[in-house]
Tab-separated table of C-alpha atoms in Angstrom:
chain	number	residue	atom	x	y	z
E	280	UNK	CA	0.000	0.000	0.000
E	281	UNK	CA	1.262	3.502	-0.408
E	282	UNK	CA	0.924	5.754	2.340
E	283	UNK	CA	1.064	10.234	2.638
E	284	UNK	CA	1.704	10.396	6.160
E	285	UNK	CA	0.926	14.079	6.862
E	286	UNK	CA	2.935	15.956	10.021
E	287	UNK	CA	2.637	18.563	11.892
E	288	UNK	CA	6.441	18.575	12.054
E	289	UNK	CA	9.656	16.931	10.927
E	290	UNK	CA	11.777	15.112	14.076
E	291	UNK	CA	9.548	13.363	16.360
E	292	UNK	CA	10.782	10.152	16.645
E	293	UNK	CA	6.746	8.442	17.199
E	294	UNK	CA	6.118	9.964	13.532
E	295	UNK	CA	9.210	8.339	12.338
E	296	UNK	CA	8.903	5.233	14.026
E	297	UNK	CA	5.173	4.225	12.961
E	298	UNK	CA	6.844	5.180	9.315
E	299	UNK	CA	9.459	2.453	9.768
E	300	UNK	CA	7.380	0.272	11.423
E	301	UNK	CA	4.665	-0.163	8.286
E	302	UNK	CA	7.901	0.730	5.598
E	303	UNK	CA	9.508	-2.881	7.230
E	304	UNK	CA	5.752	-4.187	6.174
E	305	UNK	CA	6.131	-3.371	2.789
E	306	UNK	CA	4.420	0.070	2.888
E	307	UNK	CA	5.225	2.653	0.544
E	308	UNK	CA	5.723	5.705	2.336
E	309	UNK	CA	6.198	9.687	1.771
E	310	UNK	CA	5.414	12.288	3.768
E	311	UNK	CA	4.368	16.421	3.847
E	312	UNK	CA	5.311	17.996	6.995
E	313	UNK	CA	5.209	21.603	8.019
E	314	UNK	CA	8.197	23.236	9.640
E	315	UNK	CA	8.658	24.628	12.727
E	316	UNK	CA	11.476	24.850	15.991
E	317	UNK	CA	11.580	21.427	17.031
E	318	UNK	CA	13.822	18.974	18.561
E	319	UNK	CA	15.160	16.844	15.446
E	320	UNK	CA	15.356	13.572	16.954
E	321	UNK	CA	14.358	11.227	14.307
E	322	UNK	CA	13.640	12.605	10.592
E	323	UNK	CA	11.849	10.611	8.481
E	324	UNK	CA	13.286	7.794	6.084
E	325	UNK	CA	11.647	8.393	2.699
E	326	UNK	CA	10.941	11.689	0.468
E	327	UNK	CA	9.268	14.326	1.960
E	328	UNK	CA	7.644	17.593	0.733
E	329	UNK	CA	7.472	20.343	3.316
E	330	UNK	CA	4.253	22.858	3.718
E	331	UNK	CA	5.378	25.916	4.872
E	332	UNK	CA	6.385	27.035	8.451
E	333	UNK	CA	4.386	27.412	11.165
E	334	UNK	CA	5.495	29.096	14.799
E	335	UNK	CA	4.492	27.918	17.985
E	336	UNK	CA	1.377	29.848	19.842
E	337	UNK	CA	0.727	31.794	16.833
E	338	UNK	CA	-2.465	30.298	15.401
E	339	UNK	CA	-3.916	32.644	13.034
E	340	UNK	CA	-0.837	32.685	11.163
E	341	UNK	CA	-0.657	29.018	11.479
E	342	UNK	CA	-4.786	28.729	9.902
E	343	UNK	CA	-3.469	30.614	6.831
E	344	UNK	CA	-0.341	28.427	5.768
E	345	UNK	CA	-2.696	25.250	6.581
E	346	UNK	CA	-5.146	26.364	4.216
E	347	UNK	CA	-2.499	27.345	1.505
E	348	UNK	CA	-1.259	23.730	1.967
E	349	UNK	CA	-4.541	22.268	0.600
E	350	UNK	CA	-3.770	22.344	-3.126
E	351	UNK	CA	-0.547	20.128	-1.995
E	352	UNK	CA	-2.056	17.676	0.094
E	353	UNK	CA	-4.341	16.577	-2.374
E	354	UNK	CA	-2.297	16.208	-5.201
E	355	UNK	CA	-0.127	14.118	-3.119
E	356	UNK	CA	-3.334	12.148	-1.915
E	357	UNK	CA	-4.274	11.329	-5.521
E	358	UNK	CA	-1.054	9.104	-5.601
E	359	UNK	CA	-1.528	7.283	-2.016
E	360	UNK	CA	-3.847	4.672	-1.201
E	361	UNK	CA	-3.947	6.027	2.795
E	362	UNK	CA	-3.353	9.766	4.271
E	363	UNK	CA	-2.232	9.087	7.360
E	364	UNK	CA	-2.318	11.973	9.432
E	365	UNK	CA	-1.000	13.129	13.216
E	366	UNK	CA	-2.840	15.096	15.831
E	367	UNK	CA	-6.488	16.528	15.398
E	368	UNK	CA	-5.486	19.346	13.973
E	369	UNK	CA	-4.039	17.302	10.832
E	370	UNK	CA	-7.173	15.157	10.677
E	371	UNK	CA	-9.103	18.417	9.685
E	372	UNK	CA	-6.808	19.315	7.331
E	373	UNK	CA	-6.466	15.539	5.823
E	374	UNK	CA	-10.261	15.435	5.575
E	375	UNK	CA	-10.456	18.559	3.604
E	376	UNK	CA	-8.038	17.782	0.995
E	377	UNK	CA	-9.236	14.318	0.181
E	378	UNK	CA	-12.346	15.072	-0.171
E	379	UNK	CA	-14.171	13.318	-3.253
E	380	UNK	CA	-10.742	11.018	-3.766
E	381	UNK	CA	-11.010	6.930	-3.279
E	382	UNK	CA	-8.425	7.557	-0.067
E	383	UNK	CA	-8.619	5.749	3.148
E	384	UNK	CA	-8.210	8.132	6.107
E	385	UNK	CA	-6.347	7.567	9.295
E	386	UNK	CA	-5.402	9.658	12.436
E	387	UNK	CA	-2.955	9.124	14.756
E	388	UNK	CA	-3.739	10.727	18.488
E	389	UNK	CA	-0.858	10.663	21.008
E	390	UNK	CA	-2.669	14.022	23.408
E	391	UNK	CA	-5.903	14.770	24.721
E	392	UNK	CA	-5.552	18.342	25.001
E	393	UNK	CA	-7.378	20.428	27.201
E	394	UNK	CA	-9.129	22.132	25.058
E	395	UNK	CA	-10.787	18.899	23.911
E	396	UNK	CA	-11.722	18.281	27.698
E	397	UNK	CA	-13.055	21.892	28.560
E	398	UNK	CA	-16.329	22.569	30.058
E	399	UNK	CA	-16.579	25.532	28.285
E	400	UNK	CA	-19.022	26.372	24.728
E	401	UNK	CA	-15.979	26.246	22.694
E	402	UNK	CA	-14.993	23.028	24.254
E	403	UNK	CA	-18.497	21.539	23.588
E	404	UNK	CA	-18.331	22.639	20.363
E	405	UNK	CA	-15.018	21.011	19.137
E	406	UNK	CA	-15.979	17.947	20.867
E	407	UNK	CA	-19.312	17.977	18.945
E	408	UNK	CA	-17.030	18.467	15.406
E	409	UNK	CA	-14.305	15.852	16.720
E	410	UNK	CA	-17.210	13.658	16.812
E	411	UNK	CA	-18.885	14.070	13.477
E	412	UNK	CA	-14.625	13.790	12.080
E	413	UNK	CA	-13.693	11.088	13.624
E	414	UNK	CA	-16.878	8.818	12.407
E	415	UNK	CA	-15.509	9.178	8.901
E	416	UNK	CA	-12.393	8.001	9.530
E	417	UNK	CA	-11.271	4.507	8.163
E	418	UNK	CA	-9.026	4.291	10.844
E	419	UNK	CA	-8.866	5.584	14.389
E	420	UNK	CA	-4.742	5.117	15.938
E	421	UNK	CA	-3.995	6.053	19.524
E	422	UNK	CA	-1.646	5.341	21.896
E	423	UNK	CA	-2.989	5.028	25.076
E	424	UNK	CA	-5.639	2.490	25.971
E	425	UNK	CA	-7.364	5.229	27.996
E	426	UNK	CA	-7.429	7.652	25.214
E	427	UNK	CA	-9.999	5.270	23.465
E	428	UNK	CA	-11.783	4.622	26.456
E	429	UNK	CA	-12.018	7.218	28.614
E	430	UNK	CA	-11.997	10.168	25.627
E	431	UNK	CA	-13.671	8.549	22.570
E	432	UNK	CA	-16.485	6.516	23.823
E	433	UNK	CA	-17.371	7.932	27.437
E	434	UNK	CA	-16.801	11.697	26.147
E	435	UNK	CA	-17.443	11.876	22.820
E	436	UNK	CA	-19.865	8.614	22.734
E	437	UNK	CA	-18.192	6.994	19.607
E	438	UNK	CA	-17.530	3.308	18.703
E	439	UNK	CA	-15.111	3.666	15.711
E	440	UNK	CA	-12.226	0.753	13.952
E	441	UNK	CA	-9.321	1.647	16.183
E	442	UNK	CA	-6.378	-0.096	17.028
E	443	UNK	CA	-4.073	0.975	20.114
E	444	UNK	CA	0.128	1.395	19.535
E	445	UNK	CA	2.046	2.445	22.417
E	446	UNK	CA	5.014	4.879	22.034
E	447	UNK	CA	7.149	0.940	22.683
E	448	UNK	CA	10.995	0.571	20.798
E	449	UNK	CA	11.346	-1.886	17.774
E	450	UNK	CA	12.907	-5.373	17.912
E	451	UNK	CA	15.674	-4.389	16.465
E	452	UNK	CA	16.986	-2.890	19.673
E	453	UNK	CA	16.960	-5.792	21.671
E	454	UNK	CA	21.178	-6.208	21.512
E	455	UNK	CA	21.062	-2.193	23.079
E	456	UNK	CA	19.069	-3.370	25.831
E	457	UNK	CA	21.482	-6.483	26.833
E	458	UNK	CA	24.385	-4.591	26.787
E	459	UNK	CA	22.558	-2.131	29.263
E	460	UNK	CA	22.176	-4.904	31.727
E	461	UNK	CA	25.815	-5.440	32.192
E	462	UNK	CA	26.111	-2.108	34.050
E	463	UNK	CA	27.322	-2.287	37.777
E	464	UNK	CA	25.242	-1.898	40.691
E	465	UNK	CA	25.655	1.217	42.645
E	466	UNK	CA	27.589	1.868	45.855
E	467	UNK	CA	27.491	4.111	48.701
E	468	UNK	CA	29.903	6.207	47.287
E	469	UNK	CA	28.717	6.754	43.720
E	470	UNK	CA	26.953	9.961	43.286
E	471	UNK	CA	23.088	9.486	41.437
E	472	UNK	CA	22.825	10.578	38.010
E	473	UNK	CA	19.162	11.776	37.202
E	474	UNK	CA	18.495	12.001	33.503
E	475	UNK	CA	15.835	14.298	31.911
E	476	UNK	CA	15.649	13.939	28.208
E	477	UNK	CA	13.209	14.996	25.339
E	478	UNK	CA	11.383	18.405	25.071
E	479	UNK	CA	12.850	20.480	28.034
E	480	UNK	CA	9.425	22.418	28.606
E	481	UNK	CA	8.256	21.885	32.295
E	482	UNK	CA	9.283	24.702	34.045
E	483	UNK	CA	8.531	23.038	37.677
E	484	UNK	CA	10.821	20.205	36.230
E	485	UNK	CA	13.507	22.270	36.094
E	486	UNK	CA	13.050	23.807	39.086
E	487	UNK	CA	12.906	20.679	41.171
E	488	UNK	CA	16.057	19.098	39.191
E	489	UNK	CA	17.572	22.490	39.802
E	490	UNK	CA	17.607	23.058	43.669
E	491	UNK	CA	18.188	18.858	43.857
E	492	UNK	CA	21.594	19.530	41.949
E	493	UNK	CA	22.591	22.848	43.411
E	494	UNK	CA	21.850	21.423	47.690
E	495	UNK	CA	22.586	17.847	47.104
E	496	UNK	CA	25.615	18.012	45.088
E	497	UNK	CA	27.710	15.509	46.847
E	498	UNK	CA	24.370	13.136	46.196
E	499	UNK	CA	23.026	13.944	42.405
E	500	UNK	CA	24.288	14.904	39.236
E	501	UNK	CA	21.803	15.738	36.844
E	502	UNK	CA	21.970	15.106	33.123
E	503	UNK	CA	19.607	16.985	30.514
E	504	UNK	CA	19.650	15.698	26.520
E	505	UNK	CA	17.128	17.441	23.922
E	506	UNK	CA	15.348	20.477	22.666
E	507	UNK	CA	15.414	23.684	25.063
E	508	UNK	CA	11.901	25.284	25.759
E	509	UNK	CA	12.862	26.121	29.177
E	510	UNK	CA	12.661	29.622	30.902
E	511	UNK	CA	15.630	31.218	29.750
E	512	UNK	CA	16.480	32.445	33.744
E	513	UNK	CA	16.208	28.591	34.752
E	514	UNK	CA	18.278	27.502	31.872
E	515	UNK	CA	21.032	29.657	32.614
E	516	UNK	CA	20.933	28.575	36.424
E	517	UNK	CA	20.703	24.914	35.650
E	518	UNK	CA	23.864	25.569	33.380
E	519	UNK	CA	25.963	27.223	36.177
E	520	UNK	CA	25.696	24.358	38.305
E	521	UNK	CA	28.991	22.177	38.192
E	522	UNK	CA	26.492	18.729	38.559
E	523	UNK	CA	24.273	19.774	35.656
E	524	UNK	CA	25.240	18.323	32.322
E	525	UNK	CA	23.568	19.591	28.737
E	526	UNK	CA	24.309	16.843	26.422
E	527	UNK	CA	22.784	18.648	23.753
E	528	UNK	CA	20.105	17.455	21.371
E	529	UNK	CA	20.155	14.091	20.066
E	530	UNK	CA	18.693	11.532	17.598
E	531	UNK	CA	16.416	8.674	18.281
E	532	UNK	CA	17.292	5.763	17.968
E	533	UNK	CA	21.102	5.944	17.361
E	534	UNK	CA	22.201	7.676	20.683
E	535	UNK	CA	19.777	6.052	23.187
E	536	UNK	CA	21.886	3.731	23.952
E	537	UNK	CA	24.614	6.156	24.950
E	538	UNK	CA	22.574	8.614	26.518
E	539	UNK	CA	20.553	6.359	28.994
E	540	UNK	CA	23.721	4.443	29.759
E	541	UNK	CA	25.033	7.919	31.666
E	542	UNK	CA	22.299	7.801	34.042
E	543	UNK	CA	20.832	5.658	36.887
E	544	UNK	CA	17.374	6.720	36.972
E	545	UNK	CA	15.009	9.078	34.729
E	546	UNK	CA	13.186	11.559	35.020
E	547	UNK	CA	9.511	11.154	33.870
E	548	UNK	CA	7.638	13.703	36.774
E	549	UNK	CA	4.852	16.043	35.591
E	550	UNK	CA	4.219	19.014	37.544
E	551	UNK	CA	1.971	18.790	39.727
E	552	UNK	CA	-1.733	17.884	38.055
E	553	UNK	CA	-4.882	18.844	38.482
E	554	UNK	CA	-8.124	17.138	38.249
E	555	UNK	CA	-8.758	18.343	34.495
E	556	UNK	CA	-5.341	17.186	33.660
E	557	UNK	CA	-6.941	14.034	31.676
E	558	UNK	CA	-4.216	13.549	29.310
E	559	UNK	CA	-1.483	13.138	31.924
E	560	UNK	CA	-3.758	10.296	33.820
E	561	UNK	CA	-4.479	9.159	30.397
E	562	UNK	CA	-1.343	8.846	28.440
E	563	UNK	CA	2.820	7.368	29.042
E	564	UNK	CA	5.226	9.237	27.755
E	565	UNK	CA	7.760	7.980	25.024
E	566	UNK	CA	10.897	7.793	27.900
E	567	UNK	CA	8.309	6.080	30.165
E	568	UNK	CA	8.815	2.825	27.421
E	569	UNK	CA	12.756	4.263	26.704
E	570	UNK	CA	13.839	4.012	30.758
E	571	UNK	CA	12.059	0.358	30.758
E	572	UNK	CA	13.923	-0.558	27.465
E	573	UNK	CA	16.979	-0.236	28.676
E	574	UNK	CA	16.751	-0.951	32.278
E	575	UNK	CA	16.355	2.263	34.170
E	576	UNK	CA	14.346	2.928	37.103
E	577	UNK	CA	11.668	5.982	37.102
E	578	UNK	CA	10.789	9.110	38.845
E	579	UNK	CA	7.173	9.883	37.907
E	580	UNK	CA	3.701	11.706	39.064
E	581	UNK	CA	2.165	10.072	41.341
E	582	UNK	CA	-1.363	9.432	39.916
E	583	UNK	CA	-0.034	9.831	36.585
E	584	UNK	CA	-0.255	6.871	34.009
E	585	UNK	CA	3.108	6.535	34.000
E	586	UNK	CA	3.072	6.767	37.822
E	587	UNK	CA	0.524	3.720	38.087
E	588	UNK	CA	2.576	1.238	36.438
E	589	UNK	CA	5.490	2.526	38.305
E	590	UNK	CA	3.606	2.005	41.825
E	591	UNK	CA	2.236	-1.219	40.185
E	592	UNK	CA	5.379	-2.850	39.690
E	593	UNK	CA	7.875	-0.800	41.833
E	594	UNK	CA	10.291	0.454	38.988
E	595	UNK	CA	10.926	3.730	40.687
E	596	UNK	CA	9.372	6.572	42.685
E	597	UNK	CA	6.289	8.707	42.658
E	598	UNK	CA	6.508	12.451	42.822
E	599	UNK	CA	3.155	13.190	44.825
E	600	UNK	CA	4.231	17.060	46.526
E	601	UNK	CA	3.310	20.065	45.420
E	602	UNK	CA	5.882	22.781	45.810
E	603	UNK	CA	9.649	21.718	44.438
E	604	UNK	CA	10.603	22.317	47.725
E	605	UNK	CA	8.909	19.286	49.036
E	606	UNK	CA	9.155	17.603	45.956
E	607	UNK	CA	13.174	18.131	46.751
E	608	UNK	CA	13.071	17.361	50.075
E	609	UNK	CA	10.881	14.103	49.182
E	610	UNK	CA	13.658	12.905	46.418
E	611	UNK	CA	16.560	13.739	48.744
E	612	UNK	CA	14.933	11.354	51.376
E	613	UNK	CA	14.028	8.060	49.433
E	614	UNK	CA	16.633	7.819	46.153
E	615	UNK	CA	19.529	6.355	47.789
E	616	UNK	CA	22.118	3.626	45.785
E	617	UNK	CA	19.957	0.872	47.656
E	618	UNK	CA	16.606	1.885	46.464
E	619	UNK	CA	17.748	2.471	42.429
E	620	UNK	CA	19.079	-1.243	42.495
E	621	UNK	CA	16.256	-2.781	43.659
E	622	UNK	CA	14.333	-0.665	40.834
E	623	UNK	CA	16.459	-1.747	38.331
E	624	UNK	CA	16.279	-4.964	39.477
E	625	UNK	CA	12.618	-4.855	39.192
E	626	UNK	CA	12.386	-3.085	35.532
E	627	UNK	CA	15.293	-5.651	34.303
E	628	UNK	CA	12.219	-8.394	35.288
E	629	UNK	CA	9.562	-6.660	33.485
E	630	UNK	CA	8.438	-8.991	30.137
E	631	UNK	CA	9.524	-7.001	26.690
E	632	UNK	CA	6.238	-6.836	25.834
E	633	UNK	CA	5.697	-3.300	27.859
E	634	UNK	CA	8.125	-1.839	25.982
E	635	UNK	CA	8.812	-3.109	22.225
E	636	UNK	CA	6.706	-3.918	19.321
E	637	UNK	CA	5.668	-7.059	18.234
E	638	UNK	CA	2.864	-7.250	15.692
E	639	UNK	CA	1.056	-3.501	15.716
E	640	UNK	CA	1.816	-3.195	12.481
E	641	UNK	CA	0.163	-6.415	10.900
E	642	UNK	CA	-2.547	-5.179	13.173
E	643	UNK	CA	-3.008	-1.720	11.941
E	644	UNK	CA	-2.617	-2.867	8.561
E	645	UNK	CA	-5.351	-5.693	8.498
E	646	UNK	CA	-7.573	-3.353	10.751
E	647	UNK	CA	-7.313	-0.586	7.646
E	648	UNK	CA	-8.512	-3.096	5.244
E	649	UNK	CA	-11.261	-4.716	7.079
């Protein structure tokens, strides 16, 4: 089958990955992305044609260059069998294009955002057009269990072909994650690295990681990897700090290995959530399946998804205070060498089927063409 998968932006490793996944299934693929500031951590690995450049925030701006895209999107449609497309937004735009062509339509959802959850008129009203989209899809993708059945059927009342593909690593990785294992166990002595990698864009995050570093520094070092979206005045303190490391931005998959191999625990804490925070109860992030991969215990949000499993199967600790003080205060008292080998212990126990793919492909695949 030949596939237009249509992005909201070039370097997100999911995009990339659910391209290699279906490519390694014989897929045809291509893609038309808009640009944008973005971490680059994975580009695509077939021809793409870009759609003009959006900004972040600005979304009148961002309405115009979608709807000069149009013309572009469907002549690339006319060649594809599938448009397969990411986010909500995308879906819209997908629909649009294609309309009146023998395409199959699918959409890939990986957020719940809040606006999609709000109370509000305008909140009612997207759900009410989310609804009427999303019934005339072919094909319904998301990545969370919950997103289906918390969002889709209790919310927007929908029963619609879905399948579910977690943000898990491919096969091919396996050899990485055995190599990881033969790391040595910590001892009194050795200092805790905390690693916080991805899109650097929680503020409290920083903040927490930041006073941890700077009052613990015989205890912690702290390593960051990935795209800056930090508050500048917090980015410049975390950089003073002797026990803060910027490894810079990197690319998924070929540095994983080295990057999660300079740590002995990650960093997968929200700040702290609030009851309409549904996608954060709803969804794992991608270095929730990354620190399982390759053997690393967690430091999550209590209540979060992520935070469940991690209670669940004690692979790490649960963030539950407020202020980063506490939060601080709270890490400083229970991470100790002891504690982050019986985590690893636990994740290196865990069956590979939490974290890597097996046959979501075949699945999506046959659940397109029934």
């Amino acid at each position: 089958m030949h596939f237009l998968f249509l992005m909201p932006v070039m370097g997100q490793p999911r995009y990339s990955k659910r391209i290699d996944m279906l490519k390694a299934e014989s897929v045809v693929a291509e893609v038309a992305a808009f640009e944008r500031d973005y971490h680059k951590g994975r580009m695509p690995s077939c021809p793409v044609t870009t759609l003009g450049r959006v900004r972040h925030g600005q979304y009148l701006k961002r309405v115009l260059v979608y709807i000069k895209s149009l013309i572009k999107i469907r002549k690339l449609a006319k060649r594809n069998e599938v448009i397969y497309s990411f986010g909500p937004d995308l879906s819209v735009l997908a629909y649009i294009a294609t309309l009146g062509l023998p395409v199959k339509r699918v959409a890939e959802v990986a957020d719940i955002r809040g606006l999609q959850t709000s109370d509000k008129l305008k909140g009612k009203l997207l759900r009410f057009f989310e609804k009427k989209l999303v019934q005339k899809l072919d094909l319904l993708v998301v990545t969370a269990p919950k997103f289906y059945s918390e969002y889709y059927q209790k919310w927007l009342g929908v029963d619609v072909n879905h399948v579910v593909i977690e943000n898990k690593l491919e096969k091919e990785m396996l050899g990485n994650r055995s190599e990881s294992r033969e790391q040595p166990e910590l001892n009194k002595s050795d200092i805790i690295k905390v690693g916080y990698f991805g899109l650097l864009r929680c503020n409290w995050t920083a903040e927490t990681l930041y006073y941890l570093a700077k009052l613990y520094p015989d205890r912690f070092q702290v390593n960051i990897a990935g795209h800056w979206m930090l508050d500048s005045n917090l980015e410049l303190q975390l950089r003073e700090l002797g026990n803060v490391k910027y490894l810079g931005e990197y690319k998924s998959p070929d540095d994983l290995y080295d990057l999660y191999s300079s740590v002995d625990i990650i960093w997968v804490c929200y700040e702290p959530l609030s009851d309409k925070n549904y996608n954060l109860y709803w969804a794992k992030t991608n270095r929730f399946y990354e620190s399982l991969f390759f053997n690393k215990p967690i430091i999550a949000r209590s209540g979060s998804c992520d935070g469940d499993f991690v209670k669940e199967k004690n692979t790490g600790f649960c963030v539950s205070d407020i202020s980063t003080e506490d939060a601080v205060s709270s890490l400083k008292d229970v991470i100790n060498y002891r504690r982050v080998n019986q985590w690893r212990g636990a994740v290196s126990s865990l069956p590979a089927s939490e974290f890597i793919y097996n046959d979501e492909a075949k699945l999506l695949l046959n659940s397109l063409k029934s």
